[in-house]
Amino acid sequence: MSDGNLFPTPEHAVALYREDTQELYRQADRVRRRVFGDRVFVRGLLEFTNVCAANCHYCGIRRDNTAVHRYRMDEEGILDVIGRGIERGMKTFVLQGGEDPEWTTARLCRFLERVRLRFGNETAITLSCGLKSPADYRDLKHSGADRYLMRFETGDPVLHQRLRNGISLKRRLKGLHDLKDAGFEVGSGYMTGLPGETEDIRIRNALLCRELELDMVGIGPFIPHPQTPLGGSPQESLSHAVRAVALVRLLLPEANIPATTAAGSLQPDGREQMLKAGANVLMPNITPVDHKKDYLLYPGKICLDESGFECVGCLSLRVKTVDQALCFDRGDSPAFAGRTG
Ligand code: 5AD
Ligand code: SF4
Ligand code: FES
């Protein structure tokens, strides 16, 4: 492909995925560089509650795992962490939690209004707290949330319904449409290496991201957690996740794509592999160290003893090894700007 031919067609991208991993990575890196230059956007990730009413078969904090010590941060605690992030230059925060019945939509809305009062409108707030009604999403948007993350996990309807404890893929996809209708910048994504996944499913997962016109796509390797129904599943190779990042970069050139913590947990240089294959975002985990060890979706999670602010120093060195540099801008998705004008 000549360089004048900016972005490959979906057919070409899938052919590269199937046939030539090195060329796939080369093209994904070229496209990422053309859209974002050498900048890697930084998002502070705050895991504010590990209470979850859902029971996903793959997840370490699922409802039925009674071995988990449950915690729920309160408003003051979250505001304090955001304030410390802002002092260190962060402009984007991801508030992630389980589907916690105490953190109702009304409570989240009141909290978002306080965030806006205290910190103004410079800061981008991303929520990731699961499936809600269209009215809930509209209220959250009106109260000051900018973005919402909700992975579809797997785009295979049968696998989805089984692993998500009976909830259908159709319901999940409706949620993603509702988020778009509410005006959110929308992120989704999936895991690679779930038991029962085929190469065909992996390709359809990536194509689904394109169909959904996502602004952000998070992809990570499934890591079996011993205290879950999938605890005995084999650990599949990280390469499935890295190839997925590259394919999605070619299918959605302008999407924000993180190099995920799960990748770095499975292999020491997992995040760097993703950054070389099309990823352009890092999400240091700024959850207070007391709580980090209780938010184990999978075993072997990294950075449990470091505050996320220590991670920023570590990450700035890591991105240099792949000729990139941390960037503290809000990093709104150019895909979202293109979609909404
Ligand atoms: N291994 C890797 N990722 C996991 N997630 C949940 N459980 C696991 C696991 N065992 C991912 C899901 C979820 C995100 C927050 O973490 O994709 O959406
Ligand atoms: Fe809850 Fe999310 Fe874990 Fe499912 S993946 S059990 S919704 S925290
Ligand atoms: Fe957390 Fe390296 S990114 S210690």
Short mmCIF file of N, CA, C and O and ligand atoms in Angstrom, two decimals, residues 271 282 284-285 292 302-304 306-308 310-315 318, ligand 3:
data_model
loop_
_atom_site.label_atom_id
_atom_site.label_comp_id
_atom_site.label_asym_id
_atom_site.label_seq_id
_atom_site.Cartn_x
_atom_site.Cartn_y
_atom_site.Cartn_z
N ARG A 271 2.08 -3.79 27.76
CA ARG A 271 1.55 -2.49 27.34
C ARG A 271 2.39 -1.89 26.21
O ARG A 271 1.86 -1.31 25.27
N LEU A 282 -2.70 5.43 28.01
CA LEU A 282 -2.33 4.64 29.20
C LEU A 282 -3.20 5.11 30.36
O LEU A 282 -3.53 6.29 30.46
N PRO A 284 -2.94 4.95 34.21
CA PRO A 284 -2.40 4.63 35.53
C PRO A 284 -3.52 4.52 36.56
O PRO A 284 -4.46 5.32 36.55
N ASN A 285 -3.40 3.52 37.42
CA ASN A 285 -4.45 3.22 38.39
C ASN A 285 -4.20 4.05 39.66
O ASN A 285 -3.31 3.75 40.44
N LYS A 292 -6.66 -1.06 46.26
CA LYS A 292 -6.26 -1.69 44.97
C LYS A 292 -6.29 -3.21 45.01
O LYS A 292 -6.77 -3.84 44.09
N ILE A 302 -0.83 -5.79 38.13
CA ILE A 302 0.38 -5.02 38.46
C ILE A 302 0.04 -3.73 39.21
O ILE A 302 -1.11 -3.31 39.25
N CYS A 303 1.08 -3.14 39.78
CA CYS A 303 1.03 -1.81 40.40
C CYS A 303 0.18 -1.76 41.67
O CYS A 303 -0.29 -0.69 42.04
N LEU A 304 -0.01 -2.88 42.35
CA LEU A 304 -0.85 -2.87 43.55
C LEU A 304 -0.20 -2.09 44.69
O LEU A 304 -0.90 -1.54 45.54
N GLU A 306 2.05 0.44 44.19
CA GLU A 306 2.42 1.80 43.78
C GLU A 306 1.16 2.67 43.76
O GLU A 306 0.10 2.20 43.36
N SER A 307 1.30 3.93 44.16
CA SER A 307 0.19 4.85 43.91
C SER A 307 0.25 5.12 42.41
O SER A 307 1.31 5.04 41.79
N GLY A 308 -0.89 5.45 41.82
CA GLY A 308 -0.88 5.72 40.38
C GLY A 308 0.06 6.85 40.02
O GLY A 308 0.53 6.94 38.89
N GLU A 310 3.03 7.33 41.27
CA GLU A 310 4.35 6.71 41.03
C GLU A 310 4.37 6.05 39.66
O GLU A 310 5.38 6.06 38.97
N CYS A 311 3.25 5.47 39.28
CA CYS A 311 3.17 4.82 37.95
C CYS A 311 3.45 5.82 36.83
O CYS A 311 4.03 5.45 35.81
N VAL A 312 3.02 7.07 37.01
CA VAL A 312 3.22 8.04 35.93
C VAL A 312 4.71 8.16 35.59
O VAL A 312 5.09 8.19 34.42
N GLY A 313 5.57 8.18 36.63
CA GLY A 313 7.02 8.23 36.39
C GLY A 313 7.49 7.00 35.64
O GLY A 313 8.26 7.08 34.67
N CYS A 314 7.00 5.85 36.07
CA CYS A 314 7.35 4.58 35.42
C CYS A 314 6.89 4.58 33.96
O CYS A 314 7.64 4.22 33.06
N LEU A 315 5.68 5.06 33.75
CA LEU A 315 5.11 5.03 32.38
C LEU A 315 5.84 5.99 31.45
O LEU A 315 6.01 5.70 30.27
N ARG A 318 8.66 4.12 30.22
CA ARG A 318 8.26 3.02 29.33
C ARG A 318 7.90 3.52 27.93
O ARG A 318 8.25 2.89 26.93
FE1 FES B 3 2.71 1.15 37.76
FE2 FES B 3 5.06 0.78 36.32
S1 FES B 3 3.11 1.45 35.63
S2 FES B 3 4.72 0.72 38.51
#
